[in-house]
Short mmCIF file of C-alpha atoms in Angstrom, two decimals:
data_model
loop_
_atom_site.label_atom_id
_atom_site.label_comp_id
_atom_site.label_asym_id
_atom_site.label_seq_id
_atom_site.Cartn_x
_atom_site.Cartn_y
_atom_site.Cartn_z
CA MET A 1 0.00 0.00 0.00
CA ASN A 2 1.34 3.42 -0.98
CA ASN A 3 0.95 5.22 2.36
CA LEU A 4 1.59 8.96 2.70
CA PHE A 5 2.80 8.51 6.28
CA ASP A 6 5.62 6.21 5.20
CA TYR A 7 7.15 9.39 3.76
CA ALA A 8 5.85 11.90 6.32
CA THR A 9 7.65 10.47 9.35
CA SER A 10 8.87 13.66 11.03
CA GLU A 11 7.60 15.12 14.28
CA LEU A 12 6.01 17.98 12.32
CA SER A 13 3.93 15.42 10.42
CA GLN A 14 2.87 13.82 13.68
CA ASP A 15 2.04 17.30 15.02
CA ALA A 16 -0.27 17.71 12.04
CA VAL A 17 -2.04 14.41 12.74
CA ILE A 18 -2.63 15.35 16.38
CA CYS A 19 -3.99 18.78 15.41
CA TRP A 20 -6.18 17.21 12.71
CA CYS A 21 -7.68 14.81 15.26
CA LEU A 22 -8.29 17.52 17.84
CA ASN A 23 -9.84 20.04 15.48
CA TRP A 24 -12.83 17.78 14.83
CA LEU A 25 -14.05 19.18 18.15
CA ASN A 26 -14.96 22.31 16.19
CA GLU A 27 -17.22 20.25 13.89
CA PRO A 28 -19.71 18.54 16.23
CA ALA A 29 -21.73 17.11 13.33
CA SER A 30 -18.72 15.16 12.05
CA ASN A 31 -18.43 11.42 12.67
CA LEU A 32 -14.91 12.14 14.00
CA TYR A 33 -16.11 14.58 16.64
CA PRO A 34 -16.00 11.79 19.29
CA LEU A 35 -12.35 11.15 18.36
CA ALA A 36 -11.45 14.71 19.35
CA VAL A 37 -13.33 14.24 22.64
CA ASP A 38 -11.53 10.96 23.35
CA LEU A 39 -8.11 12.45 22.60
CA LEU A 40 -8.76 15.46 24.84
CA LYS A 41 -9.71 13.07 27.63
CA LYS A 42 -6.42 11.22 27.08
CA MET A 43 -4.78 14.62 27.58
CA GLY A 44 -6.42 15.05 30.97
CA GLU A 45 -9.72 16.77 30.19
CA VAL A 46 -12.06 14.89 32.53
CA THR A 47 -15.19 16.41 30.99
CA VAL A 48 -15.61 17.83 27.49
CA GLU A 49 -18.83 19.81 27.41
CA SER A 50 -21.14 19.98 24.42
CA GLY A 51 -20.32 23.09 22.40
CA GLN A 52 -16.72 23.27 23.62
CA THR A 53 -14.32 24.46 20.91
CA LEU A 54 -10.57 24.81 20.71
CA GLN A 55 -7.72 26.39 18.81
CA THR A 56 -4.48 24.54 18.01
CA ILE A 57 -1.32 26.56 17.42
CA GLN A 58 1.84 24.88 16.16
CA GLN A 59 5.37 26.03 17.02
CA PHE A 60 4.20 28.78 19.37
CA TYR A 61 7.56 29.90 20.81
CA LYS A 62 8.90 26.49 19.76
CA THR A 63 6.14 24.63 21.60
CA ASP A 64 5.12 21.75 19.30
CA ILE A 65 1.38 22.16 19.87
CA LEU A 66 -0.52 24.63 22.02
CA ILE A 67 -4.18 23.73 22.56
CA CYS A 68 -6.31 26.67 23.68
CA LEU A 69 -9.71 25.70 25.10
CA THR A 70 -12.17 28.44 24.25
CA GLY A 71 -13.73 30.12 27.29
CA LYS A 72 -11.78 28.02 29.79
CA ASN A 73 -8.62 30.11 30.27
CA ARG A 74 -6.87 26.77 30.05
CA VAL A 75 -4.21 25.58 27.62
CA ILE A 76 -2.60 22.23 26.96
CA LEU A 77 1.06 22.30 25.98
CA VAL A 78 2.07 19.24 23.93
CA GLU A 79 5.69 18.21 23.47
CA ASP A 80 5.55 15.74 20.59
CA LYS A 81 8.20 13.12 19.80
CA THR A 82 8.46 10.29 17.31
CA ASP A 83 11.68 8.48 18.28
CA SER A 84 13.87 11.08 19.98
CA SER A 85 13.58 12.08 23.65
CA GLU A 86 13.12 15.41 25.39
CA HIS A 87 16.29 17.47 25.73
CA GLY A 88 17.21 20.62 27.61
CA GLU A 89 14.11 20.44 29.84
CA GLN A 90 11.95 21.60 26.95
CA ILE A 91 8.62 21.27 28.77
CA ARG A 92 9.83 23.23 31.80
CA ARG A 93 11.14 26.03 29.59
CA TYR A 94 7.98 26.19 27.48
CA ARG A 95 5.82 26.17 30.62
CA GLU A 96 7.77 29.12 32.01
CA ARG A 97 7.49 30.97 28.70
CA MET A 98 3.70 30.65 28.80
CA THR A 99 3.64 32.59 32.08
CA GLN A 100 5.47 35.51 30.44
CA LEU A 101 3.15 36.24 27.50
CA SER A 102 2.29 39.80 26.59
CA GLU A 103 -1.31 40.99 26.61
CA GLU A 104 -1.42 40.76 22.81
CA GLU A 105 -0.04 37.21 22.82
CA ARG A 106 -2.63 36.15 25.38
CA ARG A 107 -5.34 37.74 23.25
CA LEU A 108 -4.22 35.72 20.22
CA CYS A 109 -4.46 32.54 22.29
CA GLY A 110 -7.82 33.51 23.76
CA ILE A 111 -6.53 33.41 27.33
CA HIS A 112 -6.08 35.78 30.26
CA GLU A 113 -3.60 36.15 33.09
CA ASN A 114 -3.23 33.25 35.53
CA VAL A 115 -3.97 30.77 32.76
CA GLU A 116 -4.31 27.13 33.80
CA LEU A 117 -1.62 25.07 32.07
CA ARG A 118 -1.40 21.32 31.54
CA THR A 119 1.59 19.62 29.90
CA VAL A 120 1.49 16.49 27.74
CA TYR A 121 4.48 14.42 26.64
CA PHE A 122 3.36 12.67 23.45
CA LYS A 123 5.68 9.99 22.07
CA THR A 124 4.85 7.22 19.62
CA GLY A 125 8.36 5.75 19.69
CA PHE A 126 9.91 3.46 22.28
CA LEU A 127 10.07 4.88 25.81
CA TYR A 128 13.61 4.87 27.17
CA ASP A 129 14.58 5.72 30.75
CA ALA A 130 15.07 9.37 29.76
CA ASP A 131 11.43 9.53 28.68
CA ARG A 132 10.32 8.37 32.13
CA LEU A 133 12.06 11.38 33.68
CA VAL A 134 10.12 13.95 31.66
CA ASP A 135 8.27 16.40 33.91
CA ALA A 136 4.84 16.36 32.26
CA ASP A 137 1.35 16.10 33.70
CA VAL A 138 0.33 13.45 31.16
CA THR A 139 2.30 11.01 29.00
CA ILE A 140 0.67 9.53 25.89
CA THR A 141 2.45 6.59 24.26
CA GLY A 142 2.09 5.17 20.78
CA GLU A 143 0.04 2.31 22.19
CA ALA A 144 -2.31 4.74 23.95
CA PHE A 145 -2.73 6.80 20.76
CA LEU A 146 -3.47 3.66 18.75
CA GLN A 147 -6.09 2.64 21.31
CA CYS A 148 -7.69 6.07 20.97
CA LEU A 149 -7.76 5.98 17.16
CA THR A 150 -8.77 2.37 16.49
CA PRO A 151 -12.54 2.74 17.19
CA TYR A 152 -12.71 5.25 14.31
CA GLN A 153 -11.09 3.03 11.70
CA GLY A 154 -13.00 3.16 8.42
CA LYS A 155 -14.34 6.68 8.95
CA SER A 156 -11.56 8.54 7.13
CA GLU A 157 -8.95 7.55 4.55
CA ILE A 158 -6.46 9.86 6.23
CA LEU A 159 -7.08 8.26 9.60
CA ASP A 160 -6.89 4.74 8.14
CA ALA A 161 -3.55 5.53 6.48
CA TYR A 162 -2.12 6.86 9.73
CA LEU A 163 -3.48 3.88 11.69
CA THR A 164 -1.74 1.49 9.30
CA PHE A 165 1.50 3.44 9.67
CA LEU A 166 1.28 3.54 13.48
CA GLU A 167 0.43 -0.16 13.74
CA ARG A 168 3.48 -1.03 11.64
CA LYS A 169 5.68 1.26 13.72
CA LEU A 170 4.58 -0.37 16.98
CA GLU A 171 4.95 -3.86 15.50
CA GLN A 172 8.51 -3.00 14.45
CA GLN A 173 9.31 -1.81 17.98
CA ALA A 174 7.92 -5.06 19.38
CA ARG A 175 10.10 -7.08 16.99
CA GLU A 176 13.18 -5.12 18.05
CA LYS A 177 12.43 -5.81 21.72
CA ASP A 178 12.21 -9.54 20.95
CA PHE A 179 15.91 -9.72 20.08
CA LEU A 180 16.11 -13.48 20.70
CA GLN A 181 14.29 -14.14 17.43
CA GLU A 182 17.06 -12.31 15.60
CA PRO A 183 20.08 -11.74 17.91
CA GLU A 184 21.76 -9.62 15.24
CA ARG A 185 19.22 -6.90 16.09
CA LEU A 186 21.48 -6.08 19.03
CA ASN A 187 24.00 -4.85 16.47
CA ASN A 188 21.76 -2.10 15.11
CA SER A 189 18.83 -1.53 17.47
CA ALA A 190 18.93 0.69 20.56
CA ILE A 191 15.58 -0.85 21.57
CA ALA A 192 17.04 -4.37 21.55
CA GLN A 193 20.10 -3.23 23.52
CA HIS A 194 17.94 -1.40 26.07
CA THR A 195 15.77 -4.49 26.50
CA LEU A 196 18.75 -6.76 27.18
CA MET A 197 20.39 -4.25 29.53
CA ARG A 198 17.16 -3.97 31.52
CA MET A 199 16.84 -7.76 31.54
CA ILE A 200 20.23 -7.92 33.26
CA PHE A 201 19.76 -4.87 35.48
CA PRO A 202 16.02 -4.38 36.17
CA GLU A 203 14.46 -0.96 36.48
CA THR A 204 13.89 -1.55 40.22
CA LEU A 205 17.61 -0.82 40.77
CA TRP A 206 17.22 2.69 39.40
CA LYS A 207 16.09 5.52 41.66
CA ARG A 208 14.54 8.22 39.48
CA GLY A 209 16.78 11.24 39.30
CA SER A 210 19.94 9.23 40.01
CA VAL A 211 22.47 8.60 37.26
CA LEU A 212 23.19 5.16 38.76
CA TYR A 213 21.44 2.32 36.92
CA GLU A 214 19.77 4.66 34.42
CA VAL A 215 20.06 3.10 30.97
CA TYR A 216 20.91 5.63 28.29
CA HIS A 217 21.87 5.34 24.67
CA GLY A 218 23.49 7.09 21.75
CA SER A 219 25.14 6.29 18.45
CA SER A 220 28.56 6.45 16.87
CA PHE A 221 28.72 6.70 13.07
CA GLY A 222 25.18 5.29 12.93
CA ARG A 223 26.01 2.38 15.26
CA PRO A 224 23.88 2.33 18.44
CA TRP A 225 25.40 1.87 21.87
CA THR A 226 23.80 1.57 25.29
CA GLU A 227 25.33 2.41 28.69
CA MET A 228 24.51 2.24 32.39
CA VAL A 229 26.59 3.81 35.18
CA ILE A 230 27.13 1.63 38.28
CA ALA A 231 29.46 3.88 40.30
CA GLU A 232 30.84 7.41 40.55
CA TYR A 233 33.96 8.32 42.53
CA LEU A 234 35.86 11.50 43.37
CA PHE A 235 39.64 11.68 43.32
CA PRO A 236 40.89 12.46 46.86
CA THR A 237 43.08 15.39 45.78
CA GLN A 238 41.00 16.71 42.89
CA LYS A 239 37.58 18.32 42.46
CA ASP A 240 36.54 16.04 39.64
CA GLY A 241 36.06 12.29 39.48
CA TYR A 242 35.31 9.33 37.25
CA ARG A 243 32.63 6.79 36.43
CA ILE A 244 32.41 3.04 36.08
CA PHE A 245 29.76 1.88 33.63
CA TRP A 246 28.55 -1.02 31.53
CA ARG A 247 28.48 -0.48 27.77
CA MET A 248 26.75 -2.58 25.11
CA ASP A 249 28.14 -2.06 21.63
CA ARG A 250 29.51 -4.03 18.72
CA ASP A 251 32.84 -4.51 16.98
CA GLN A 252 34.07 -6.79 14.22
CA ASP A 253 33.25 -9.81 16.40
CA GLY A 254 29.66 -8.78 17.10
CA THR A 255 27.78 -7.46 20.12
CA TYR A 256 29.65 -7.24 23.41
CA LEU A 257 29.11 -6.15 27.00
CA SER A 258 32.00 -4.17 28.42
CA LEU A 259 32.71 -2.72 31.86
CA ARG A 260 34.48 0.61 31.48
CA PHE A 261 36.28 3.33 33.38
CA TYR A 262 35.73 6.92 32.26
CA ASP A 263 37.84 9.89 33.35
CA PRO A 264 38.28 12.88 30.98
CA TYR A 265 41.59 13.88 32.55
CA ASN A 266 44.02 16.50 31.24
CA LYS A 267 46.57 14.46 29.30
CA LYS A 268 49.05 17.33 29.47
CA ASP A 269 49.01 17.33 33.28
CA ALA A 270 51.45 14.71 34.59
CA GLU A 271 49.81 14.56 38.03
CA GLU A 272 46.32 14.08 36.60
CA LYS A 273 47.62 11.41 34.24
CA GLN A 274 49.28 9.53 37.10
CA THR A 275 46.11 9.70 39.20
CA HIS A 276 44.08 8.45 36.24
CA VAL A 277 46.41 5.51 35.55
CA GLU A 278 46.56 4.48 39.21
CA ALA A 279 42.76 4.48 39.52
CA TYR A 280 42.38 2.43 36.34
CA ARG A 281 44.99 -0.13 37.43
CA LYS A 282 43.38 -0.43 40.86
CA HIS A 283 39.96 -1.17 39.40
CA ARG A 284 41.30 -3.50 36.73
CA ALA A 285 43.05 -5.51 39.44
CA GLN A 286 39.80 -5.65 41.42
CA ILE A 287 37.89 -6.92 38.37
CA GLU A 288 40.57 -9.51 37.65
CA ALA A 289 40.38 -10.76 41.25
CA ILE A 290 36.57 -10.99 41.17
CA CYS A 291 36.55 -12.87 37.86
CA THR A 292 39.33 -15.18 39.02
CA TYR A 293 38.04 -16.09 42.47
CA GLU A 294 34.26 -15.68 42.21
CA PHE A 295 33.72 -17.61 38.97
CA GLU A 296 34.69 -21.11 37.86
CA SER A 297 37.50 -21.35 35.34
CA ASP A 298 35.10 -22.54 32.63
CA SER A 299 32.56 -19.74 33.27
CA MET A 300 31.94 -17.11 30.61
CA TRP A 301 32.91 -14.63 33.35
CA ALA A 302 36.29 -16.23 34.08
CA TRP A 303 39.10 -13.71 33.68
CA GLU A 304 40.61 -15.49 30.70
CA ASN A 305 37.30 -15.08 28.86
CA VAL A 306 36.73 -11.40 29.60
CA ARG A 307 40.28 -10.08 29.77
CA CYS A 308 40.84 -7.10 27.47
CA GLY A 309 43.89 -5.11 26.46
CA HIS A 310 45.32 -2.38 28.69
CA THR A 311 43.85 0.96 27.61
CA GLU A 312 44.84 2.92 30.70
CA ASN A 313 45.77 6.10 28.83
CA TYR A 314 42.32 6.46 27.25
CA TYR A 315 39.63 8.69 28.71
CA GLU A 316 37.32 5.69 28.33
CA ALA A 317 39.21 2.53 29.22
CA SER A 318 37.90 -1.05 29.23
CA LEU A 319 38.09 -3.17 32.39
CA LEU A 320 36.60 -6.30 30.81
CA THR A 321 34.81 -7.30 27.61
CA LEU A 322 32.40 -10.19 27.08
CA HIS A 323 31.26 -10.99 23.53
CA LEU A 324 27.68 -12.24 23.48
CA GLU A 325 27.46 -14.35 20.32
CA GLN A 326 27.71 -17.71 22.10
CA VAL A 327 25.44 -16.58 24.93
CA LEU A 328 22.72 -15.58 22.49
CA LYS A 329 23.16 -18.76 20.46
CA HIS A 330 22.61 -20.89 23.59
CA TRP A 331 20.30 -18.50 25.43
CA ASP A 332 18.19 -21.11 27.23
CA THR A 333 21.22 -22.57 29.00
CA GLU A 334 23.43 -19.47 29.23
CA ARG A 335 20.90 -16.78 30.15
CA GLU A 336 21.12 -17.14 33.93
CA THR A 337 24.92 -17.30 33.88
CA LEU A 338 25.05 -14.04 31.94
CA ILE A 339 22.51 -12.22 34.09
CA GLN A 340 23.56 -13.48 37.51
CA GLY A 341 27.24 -13.11 36.66
CA ALA A 342 26.86 -9.46 35.60
CA ARG A 343 24.85 -8.68 38.72
CA ALA A 344 27.27 -10.48 41.05
CA LEU A 345 30.28 -8.80 39.46
CA THR A 346 28.62 -5.39 39.81
CA GLU A 347 27.71 -5.99 43.45
CA GLN A 348 31.20 -7.30 44.31
CA PHE A 349 32.86 -4.34 42.61
CA ARG A 350 30.67 -1.79 44.39
CA ARG A 351 31.31 -3.53 47.71
CA LYS A 352 35.07 -3.22 47.25
CA ASN A 353 34.80 0.52 46.64
#
C-alpha cells in the first residue's frame, strides 16, 4: 500500500495528525467529533462539554502544539516526539514561557492572566529511561494513541492511512524488543540493547533522578550503543572524578558487553595522568580478582574469557569485555549465567569501593 505517512515520518507530520484529530471538536456534526473528545480526555480533560471548541497553534515559541480551550482560560502544551527524547528540559522552559506572555499574545491565544496550564508528553516511539524522567502532567504513548484511534477506523482515509502506519511502527518496535528471534538486532537496534540491559539490570535498581542504573543510549557513526553507570567516585586530591559503567556495543566480532572506566583527565598534566592511571589499574586488578576467584574457570565470566587489552591512557578505558554471540546462540542454557554473573560482578565491585 502506498501510504503517505511512510514518507511523512517527522515530528512535524505527527504534530499535524494530532492537530487534525483535535480540530474535529470544532465540527460537532462530524463522525470524527467523538475522536477529538476521546483524545482530549487522554490529555487530561475529565469532561468535554457539548459546544466546547478549541484552537491549536503549532510552534508557538517552539512549543510543538498549544491547545487553547475556548472560554476556559486553560491551555494544553504538547511536546511531541516520534523516536527522539526530550532534551534541555523543553517542557519546563515552554511552561515558564507561557507565564510571560504579553497581553497581545494572550489575546491571540484567547486566554487571560493566571492561565491554567497542563503539559502532555506525546511519544509514539519506544520509551527509554530518559522519557520516564520527563516532567509532564500526562504522557501519551504510541500504544495509547493507537487505542484512541482504532474505534474510528474506516471513517476517514487519512485516519486509516495513519493507523496502518502507526500499527506497523509499533509492531517493528515489538520485533526489536524480541531480540532473541534475531540476535543480530542487538547490532543495530537501541531498543534491543535497552531491552537486554534492563533484563540484566532491572528498572527496580534505578532511583529516578539518580544517574546510577539509568540506561541511556546514543550512536557512533550510525552504530547504536547503550550504557549504564554503576558507580561514581571523586579523586581524593582533585575536584573532579570518574565513572564506572557497563556499555553494550559491537565490533568486528559482534555485540559485546563491556565494563568501562571513564575519566576525561588532562593528558598534558602529569599529576592528573598519574592519578588516572593508578585508579584504572586499581579497578582493573579488582575486576581480575573478582573474575578469578568468584567464577569457575570454565565460566563465561572467568578472567581469561573477559580479559581485554590495557587501555589505561584512554579517557574511556575497558576493564573487561564479554562478547555475546555464544550466549545468544545458547540463550536457554546461558541466560542465567550471563545475568547473575553481571549482577554479582557489579555488586562485588561496588562492595570493594
